[in-house]
Amino acid sequence: MIKIKTAPLAAGVLMLALSTAAQAASKEIDGYRSERASLAASLPVHIVALDRQVRPQIDFVYQDVSRYMPGYPGGTQQFNSGMSTGQAIGVNVLGGLIASAIVNGAAYSEAKTRAVAAYQPLQQARCDLPVDAPLQQAVRDAIARAPWGAGVAVNLTDGEDDAWEKRIPKDQPRQIFTITSSLSPGLTALVTSVDVAAYVPEGEAKPAWRKKPLWRDHFIVVSDWLDLPPKTVAEIEQLVAQEERRFADSGAQAMVARVKEKGRVGRSSELREAADARKLHEKNLELAREESWSAEIEDQRRARLWSENDCARLRSAIDLTGVELGRMLDALYAQQLPARRSSKELDNAFERPGERQIRALPGGVYVSRNEGGSVNLNFRYSLLPLKDSKPADRPSPASARGADATAPKQHPAQDAPTANQ
């Protein structure tokens, strides 16, 4: 029997596709109502911070290329000598899944590389700021203000610890506030989510309540959009100088000069390496000299803007997020949020940039933003893995994940409602 080994990345992208389909099929869940205040007061509360520090999102979208494979149901017809139609479909479906894994693996790797490059200036400026403590405190303060929250037991949980879910008993009623905060692709804004889910055996004879919440509400705060000012002559000169330093300090300049002096006498691998290094240098210089910001450079430029003046913009965004989360939770418990929308509804409403407001999105999701919906909300659980977000001069924390973090792992709270723009 032939055994096909799949890399962790392949397994990850396939599992991500299956989990997305399962989520879409889940039954509608209600939100908090004022008549549930007494019940909420009886539940222990767990505030889980999934991220200790700010990390960038990875704009990876799974692509199902298998349905375009010959022999796949709905795909291109292919005749297979010696095989039945069922066998042919089975073989081609398997080939399609492997092809999907390869294609998506490459796409994920490219997206992660972009995120790493954008994140490095923030790390160098030590602006990978903590978000767990301030946001947990903001949620805790909102709970204390709630009609039911004065006397509840509140537990703070570190969600970067792989074992955090095991510390919350699944066979006991509970209310969980799950927080994640990260920079959107392109570092255009800080995006923060709080998922509120209560697990209660109210009227349930079966143990289904342990996994299915009685009520759930989902909140998203998008910080002010970080605009890029026009590119100046001084910045062009600075970018050119930076690239010249990189070319020299990396040893690429010396290697190119050495190969040029030898002519075509050197090893073929060395000739290819020198040619690639020269092409990269020429491309980087071309981008640096462009009058407008290119996609390859603007992410790093935004990282430097976030980092200016001791990370002033990022600190302000985190503070604003805490205030907005408190305002949204206050509105929830005062029953003053916009009307809840079903997950079956389409969100086609046009938004104009301007005054910050709370909008209801399909599926019990509420978003506070003022950028007109320009920030894509679909990547808030797709973050740069911890393994790739630790600078070389800083040791990883003892509880950091030790597993292979190169695959797009499903976030512990990814069963939260999906918010589309």
Coordinates of C-alpha atoms in Angstrom, one line a residue:
M1 CA 0.0 0.0 0.0
I2 CA 1.3 3.5 -0.9
K3 CA 1.6 5.8 2.0
I4 CA 1.6 9.6 1.4
K5 CA 3.2 11.7 4.1
T6 CA 1.9 15.2 4.5
A7 CA 3.9 18.0 6.1
P8 CA 2.4 19.8 9.1
L9 CA 1.6 22.7 6.9
A10 CA -0.5 20.5 4.6
A11 CA -2.4 19.1 7.5
G12 CA -2.9 22.6 8.9
V13 CA -4.4 24.0 5.7
L14 CA -6.7 21.0 5.2
M15 CA -7.9 21.1 8.8
L16 CA -8.5 24.9 8.4
A17 CA -10.8 24.2 5.4
L18 CA -12.8 21.6 7.2
S19 CA -13.2 23.7 10.4
T20 CA -14.4 26.6 8.3
A21 CA -17.1 24.5 6.7
A22 CA -18.2 23.1 10.1
Q23 CA -18.4 26.6 11.5
A24 CA -20.7 27.8 8.7
A25 CA -23.1 24.9 9.4
S26 CA -23.4 25.7 13.1
K27 CA -26.8 26.6 14.5
E28 CA -27.7 30.2 15.3
I29 CA -26.9 31.2 19.0
D30 CA -28.8 33.8 20.9
G31 CA -27.1 36.8 22.7
Y32 CA -27.3 38.1 26.2
R33 CA -30.6 39.5 27.4
S34 CA -31.4 41.5 30.6
E35 CA -33.6 38.7 32.0
R36 CA -30.4 36.6 32.1
A37 CA -28.7 38.9 34.6
S38 CA -29.4 36.6 37.6
L39 CA -28.1 33.6 35.7
A40 CA -25.0 35.5 34.7
A41 CA -24.3 36.5 38.3
S42 CA -24.2 32.8 39.2
L43 CA -21.5 31.9 36.7
P44 CA -17.7 32.0 37.3
V45 CA -16.1 34.3 34.8
H46 CA -12.8 33.5 32.9
I47 CA -11.1 36.3 31.0
V48 CA -8.7 34.7 28.6
A49 CA -6.0 36.8 26.8
L50 CA -4.9 34.8 23.8
D51 CA -2.0 37.2 23.1
R52 CA 0.5 38.7 25.5
Q53 CA 1.9 41.1 23.0
V54 CA 1.0 42.8 19.8
R55 CA 1.6 40.6 16.8
P56 CA 0.8 41.1 13.1
Q57 CA -1.9 39.2 11.3
I58 CA -1.2 37.0 8.3
D59 CA -3.5 37.6 5.3
F60 CA -3.7 34.0 4.2
V61 CA -6.8 32.7 2.5
Y62 CA -7.3 29.0 1.9
Q63 CA -7.8 28.2 -1.7
D64 CA -9.6 25.0 -2.6
V65 CA -7.9 24.1 -5.9
S66 CA -8.9 20.4 -5.7
R67 CA -12.3 21.1 -7.3
Y68 CA -10.6 22.1 -10.5
M69 CA -8.8 18.8 -10.7
P70 CA -9.7 16.3 -13.4
G71 CA -12.1 13.7 -12.1
Y72 CA -13.1 15.7 -9.1
P73 CA -17.0 16.0 -8.8
G74 CA -17.9 19.1 -10.7
G75 CA -14.4 19.4 -12.1
T76 CA -12.9 18.6 -15.5
Q77 CA -13.8 15.1 -16.9
Q78 CA -10.9 12.7 -17.3
F79 CA -10.9 9.1 -18.6
N80 CA -8.8 6.7 -16.7
S81 CA -8.0 3.4 -18.3
G82 CA -8.5 0.4 -16.1
M83 CA -10.3 2.3 -13.3
S84 CA -14.0 2.7 -12.5
T85 CA -15.4 6.2 -12.3
G86 CA -15.4 5.9 -8.5
Q87 CA -11.8 4.9 -8.4
A88 CA -10.8 7.6 -10.8
I89 CA -12.6 10.2 -8.7
G90 CA -11.0 8.9 -5.5
V91 CA -7.5 9.1 -7.0
N92 CA -8.0 12.6 -8.4
V93 CA -9.6 13.9 -5.2
L94 CA -6.5 12.7 -3.3
G95 CA -4.3 14.4 -5.9
G96 CA -6.4 17.5 -5.6
L97 CA -6.0 17.7 -1.8
I98 CA -2.3 17.3 -2.1
A99 CA -2.2 20.0 -4.8
S100 CA -4.3 22.3 -2.5
A101 CA -1.8 21.7 0.3
I102 CA 1.1 22.6 -1.9
V103 CA -0.5 25.7 -3.3
N104 CA -1.8 26.9 0.1
G105 CA 1.5 26.1 1.8
A106 CA 3.3 28.4 -0.6
A107 CA 0.7 31.1 -0.2
Y108 CA 0.9 30.9 3.6
S109 CA 4.7 31.0 3.6
E110 CA 4.7 34.1 1.4
A111 CA 2.1 35.8 3.6
K112 CA 4.1 34.9 6.7
T113 CA 7.3 36.3 5.2
R114 CA 5.5 39.6 4.6
A115 CA 4.3 39.7 8.2
V116 CA 7.8 39.0 9.6
A117 CA 9.3 41.8 7.5
A118 CA 6.7 44.3 8.6
Y119 CA 7.0 43.3 12.2
Q120 CA 10.8 43.6 12.5
P121 CA 10.9 47.4 12.8
L122 CA 8.3 47.2 15.7
Q123 CA 10.4 44.7 17.5
Q124 CA 13.6 46.6 17.0
A125 CA 12.0 49.6 18.6
R126 CA 10.6 47.4 21.3
C127 CA 7.0 48.3 20.4
D128 CA 5.7 44.8 20.5
L129 CA 3.7 46.1 23.5
P130 CA 1.8 44.0 26.0
V131 CA -2.0 43.8 25.4
D132 CA -3.0 41.1 27.8
A133 CA -3.0 43.1 31.1
P134 CA -4.6 46.3 29.8
L135 CA -7.4 44.6 27.9
Q136 CA -8.2 42.0 30.6
Q137 CA -8.5 45.0 33.0
A138 CA -10.8 46.8 30.6
V139 CA -13.1 43.8 30.4
R140 CA -12.9 43.2 34.2
D141 CA -13.9 46.8 34.9
A142 CA -16.9 46.5 32.5
I143 CA -18.0 43.3 34.2
A144 CA -17.8 45.1 37.6
R145 CA -20.1 47.8 36.2
A146 CA -22.7 45.3 34.8
P147 CA -25.9 44.8 36.7
W148 CA -24.9 41.2 37.5
G149 CA -21.1 41.6 37.9
A150 CA -20.4 43.1 41.3
G151 CA -19.9 39.8 43.2
V152 CA -18.8 37.3 40.5
A153 CA -15.6 35.4 40.7
V154 CA -13.2 36.5 37.9
N155 CA -10.3 34.4 36.8
L156 CA -7.6 35.8 34.5
T157 CA -6.1 33.3 32.1
D158 CA -3.0 33.3 29.9
G159 CA -4.2 32.1 26.5
E160 CA -0.6 31.7 25.1
D161 CA -0.2 28.7 27.4
D162 CA -1.3 25.7 25.4
A163 CA -2.9 24.1 28.5
W164 CA -5.3 27.0 29.3
E165 CA -8.4 25.3 28.1
K166 CA -7.8 22.4 30.4
R167 CA -7.8 24.7 33.4
I168 CA -11.4 25.7 32.7
P169 CA -13.7 22.9 33.7
K170 CA -15.9 21.9 30.8
D171 CA -18.4 20.1 33.0
Q172 CA -19.3 23.2 35.0
P173 CA -21.3 26.3 34.0
R174 CA -19.1 29.2 33.1
Q175 CA -18.9 32.5 31.2
I176 CA -15.7 33.0 29.1
F177 CA -14.5 36.4 27.7
T178 CA -11.8 35.6 25.1
I179 CA -9.6 38.5 23.9
T180 CA -7.2 38.7 21.0
S181 CA -5.5 41.9 19.7
S182 CA -3.2 42.2 16.6
L183 CA -2.2 44.5 13.8
S184 CA -4.1 44.1 10.6
P185 CA -2.3 43.1 7.3
G186 CA -0.3 46.1 6.2
L187 CA -0.3 47.3 9.8
T188 CA -3.1 49.7 9.0
A189 CA -4.9 49.4 12.4
L190 CA -5.0 47.6 15.7
V191 CA -7.9 45.1 15.6
T192 CA -9.2 43.6 18.9
S193 CA -11.9 41.0 19.4
V194 CA -13.7 40.0 22.6
D195 CA -15.9 36.9 22.3
V196 CA -18.4 36.5 25.2
A197 CA -19.9 33.0 25.6
A198 CA -21.9 31.5 28.5
Y199 CA -22.2 27.8 28.9
V200 CA -25.2 26.8 31.1
P201 CA -27.3 23.6 31.3
E202 CA -30.5 25.6 31.2
G203 CA -33.3 23.3 30.1
E204 CA -30.7 20.9 28.5
A205 CA -31.0 17.2 29.5
K206 CA -28.0 16.3 27.3
P207 CA -24.4 17.4 27.9
A208 CA -24.4 19.5 24.7
W209 CA -24.4 22.7 26.8
R210 CA -20.7 22.0 27.7
K211 CA -19.7 22.9 24.2
K212 CA -22.6 24.9 22.9
P213 CA -23.1 28.3 24.6
L214 CA -26.5 29.4 25.7
W215 CA -25.6 32.9 24.6
R216 CA -22.8 34.5 22.8
D217 CA -21.9 38.0 21.7
H218 CA -18.8 39.1 19.7
F219 CA -17.2 42.5 19.8
I220 CA -14.5 44.0 17.5
V221 CA -12.7 47.3 18.0
V222 CA -10.8 48.7 15.0
S223 CA -8.4 51.5 16.0
D224 CA -8.0 54.7 13.9
W225 CA -6.6 54.0 10.5
L226 CA -2.9 54.8 10.2
D227 CA -2.4 56.9 7.1
L228 CA 0.9 57.1 5.3
P229 CA 2.1 60.6 4.6
P230 CA 3.4 61.3 1.1
K231 CA 6.9 60.0 0.4
T232 CA 9.6 62.8 0.7
V233 CA 12.9 63.2 -1.0
A234 CA 14.6 62.7 2.3
E235 CA 12.8 59.4 2.8
I236 CA 13.8 58.2 -0.7
E237 CA 17.4 59.0 0.1
Q238 CA 17.2 57.2 3.4
L239 CA 15.6 54.1 1.8
V240 CA 18.4 54.0 -0.9
A241 CA 21.0 54.3 1.8
Q242 CA 19.4 51.5 3.9
E243 CA 19.4 49.2 0.9
E244 CA 23.0 50.0 0.1
R245 CA 23.9 49.2 3.7
R246 CA 21.9 45.9 3.6
F247 CA 23.6 44.9 0.4
A248 CA 27.1 45.5 1.9
D249 CA 26.5 44.2 5.4
S250 CA 24.9 40.9 4.2
G251 CA 28.0 40.1 2.2
A252 CA 26.1 40.0 -1.0
Q253 CA 28.0 43.0 -2.5
A254 CA 31.3 41.2 -1.9
M255 CA 30.0 38.0 -3.4
V256 CA 28.7 39.7 -6.5
A257 CA 32.1 41.5 -6.9
R258 CA 34.0 38.3 -6.5
V259 CA 31.9 36.4 -9.1
K260 CA 32.2 39.3 -11.5
E261 CA 35.9 39.3 -11.2
K262 CA 36.1 35.5 -11.9
G263 CA 33.7 35.8 -14.8
R264 CA 32.0 32.4 -15.6
V265 CA 34.8 30.4 -14.0
G266 CA 33.0 29.9 -10.6
R267 CA 30.6 27.1 -9.5
S268 CA 27.1 27.2 -11.1
S269 CA 25.5 27.5 -7.6
E270 CA 27.7 30.5 -6.8
L271 CA 26.9 32.2 -10.1
R272 CA 23.1 31.7 -9.5
E273 CA 23.4 33.0 -5.9
A274 CA 25.3 36.1 -7.1
A275 CA 22.8 36.7 -9.9
D276 CA 19.8 36.5 -7.4
A277 CA 21.5 38.8 -4.9
R278 CA 22.2 41.4 -7.6
K279 CA 18.6 41.2 -8.9
L280 CA 17.2 41.6 -5.4
H281 CA 19.4 44.7 -4.8
E282 CA 18.4 46.3 -8.1
K283 CA 14.7 45.6 -7.3
N284 CA 15.0 47.1 -3.8
L285 CA 16.7 50.2 -5.2
E286 CA 14.0 50.6 -7.8
L287 CA 11.3 50.4 -5.1
A288 CA 13.2 52.8 -2.9
R289 CA 13.5 55.4 -5.6
E290 CA 9.7 55.3 -6.6
E291 CA 7.9 58.6 -5.8
S292 CA 5.0 56.8 -4.0
W293 CA 5.0 54.1 -1.4
S294 CA 5.1 50.6 -2.8
A295 CA 3.3 47.6 -1.2
E296 CA 6.7 46.1 -0.4
I297 CA 7.8 49.1 1.6
E298 CA 4.6 50.7 3.0
D299 CA 4.2 47.9 5.7
Q300 CA 7.6 48.7 7.1
R301 CA 7.0 52.4 6.9
R302 CA 3.8 52.0 9.0
A303 CA 5.8 49.9 11.5
R304 CA 8.1 52.9 12.0
L305 CA 5.2 55.3 12.4
W306 CA 3.7 53.0 15.1
S307 CA 7.2 53.0 16.7
E308 CA 7.8 56.8 16.7
N309 CA 8.0 58.7 20.0
D310 CA 8.3 55.6 22.2
C311 CA 5.5 53.7 20.4
A312 CA 3.1 56.7 21.1
R313 CA 0.6 55.8 18.4
L314 CA 0.4 52.1 19.4
R315 CA 0.1 53.0 23.1
S316 CA -2.8 55.3 22.2
A317 CA -4.5 52.7 20.1
I318 CA -4.4 50.2 23.0
D319 CA -5.8 52.8 25.4
L320 CA -8.6 53.6 22.9
T321 CA -9.4 49.9 22.5
G322 CA -9.8 49.4 26.2
V323 CA -12.2 52.4 26.4
E324 CA -14.2 51.2 23.4
L325 CA -14.5 47.6 24.7
G326 CA -15.8 49.0 28.0
R327 CA -18.3 51.2 26.1
M328 CA -19.5 48.2 24.0
L329 CA -19.9 45.9 27.0
D330 CA -21.7 48.6 28.9
A331 CA -24.1 49.0 26.0
L332 CA -24.6 45.2 25.9
Y333 CA -25.6 45.0 29.6
A334 CA -27.8 48.1 29.3
Q335 CA -29.4 46.5 26.2
Q336 CA -28.5 49.6 24.1
L337 CA -26.6 48.0 21.3
P338 CA -28.0 48.1 17.7
A339 CA -30.5 45.4 16.8
R340 CA -28.8 42.0 16.7
R341 CA -28.5 40.6 13.2
S342 CA -28.8 37.0 12.1
S343 CA -25.9 35.1 10.6
K344 CA -28.0 34.5 7.5
E345 CA -28.2 38.2 6.7
L346 CA -25.8 39.8 4.1
D347 CA -23.8 42.8 5.1
N348 CA -23.9 45.1 2.1
A349 CA -24.2 48.4 3.9
F350 CA -21.9 51.1 2.7
E351 CA -19.9 52.9 5.4
R352 CA -18.3 56.4 5.1
P353 CA -15.2 57.1 7.1
G354 CA -15.8 59.6 9.9
E355 CA -17.3 59.5 13.3
R356 CA -16.7 56.3 15.3
Q357 CA -19.8 54.2 15.8
I358 CA -20.9 50.8 16.8
R359 CA -22.4 48.7 14.0
A360 CA -24.2 45.4 14.1
L361 CA -22.8 42.8 11.7
P362 CA -24.4 39.4 10.9
G363 CA -24.1 36.7 13.5
G364 CA -24.3 38.6 16.7
V365 CA -21.1 40.6 15.9
Y366 CA -20.7 44.3 16.8
V367 CA -17.8 46.4 15.5
S368 CA -16.6 49.9 16.6
R369 CA -14.7 51.6 13.8
N370 CA -14.4 54.9 12.0
E371 CA -12.4 53.9 8.9
G372 CA -15.4 53.1 6.7
G373 CA -14.8 49.3 6.7
S374 CA -11.4 49.5 5.0
V375 CA -9.8 47.0 7.4
N376 CA -10.4 43.4 6.6
L377 CA -11.7 41.7 9.8
N378 CA -11.3 38.1 8.6
F379 CA -7.7 37.7 9.7
R380 CA -8.0 38.6 13.4
Y381 CA -7.4 34.9 14.4
S382 CA -4.6 34.4 11.9
L383 CA -1.5 35.7 13.6
L384 CA 2.2 35.4 13.1
P385 CA 3.1 32.3 15.1
L386 CA 4.9 32.8 18.4
K387 CA 7.9 30.9 17.0
D388 CA 8.4 33.6 14.3
S389 CA 7.6 36.6 16.4
K390 CA 10.4 36.4 18.9
P391 CA 13.4 38.5 18.2
A392 CA 16.8 36.8 18.3
D393 CA 18.0 38.8 21.3
R394 CA 15.0 37.8 23.4
P395 CA 14.4 34.3 24.8
S396 CA 11.0 32.7 24.3
P397 CA 8.8 32.5 27.5
A398 CA 8.7 29.1 29.2
S399 CA 5.1 28.5 28.2
A400 CA 5.5 29.5 24.6
R401 CA 4.3 26.8 22.1
G402 CA 6.9 24.2 21.4
A403 CA 5.1 22.6 18.5
D404 CA 5.8 23.3 14.9
A405 CA 4.4 26.8 14.4
T406 CA 4.9 26.9 10.6
A407 CA 1.5 25.6 9.8
P408 CA -1.6 27.8 10.0
K409 CA -3.0 26.4 13.3
Q410 CA -6.6 27.0 14.2
H411 CA -7.0 29.6 16.9
P412 CA -8.5 28.3 20.2
A413 CA -11.4 30.8 19.8
Q414 CA -11.9 30.4 16.0
D415 CA -15.4 29.1 16.5
A416 CA -16.4 32.7 17.2
P417 CA -18.7 34.3 14.7
T418 CA -17.1 35.3 11.4
A419 CA -17.2 39.0 10.7
N420 CA -17.1 40.0 7.0
Q421 CA -16.6 43.5 6.0

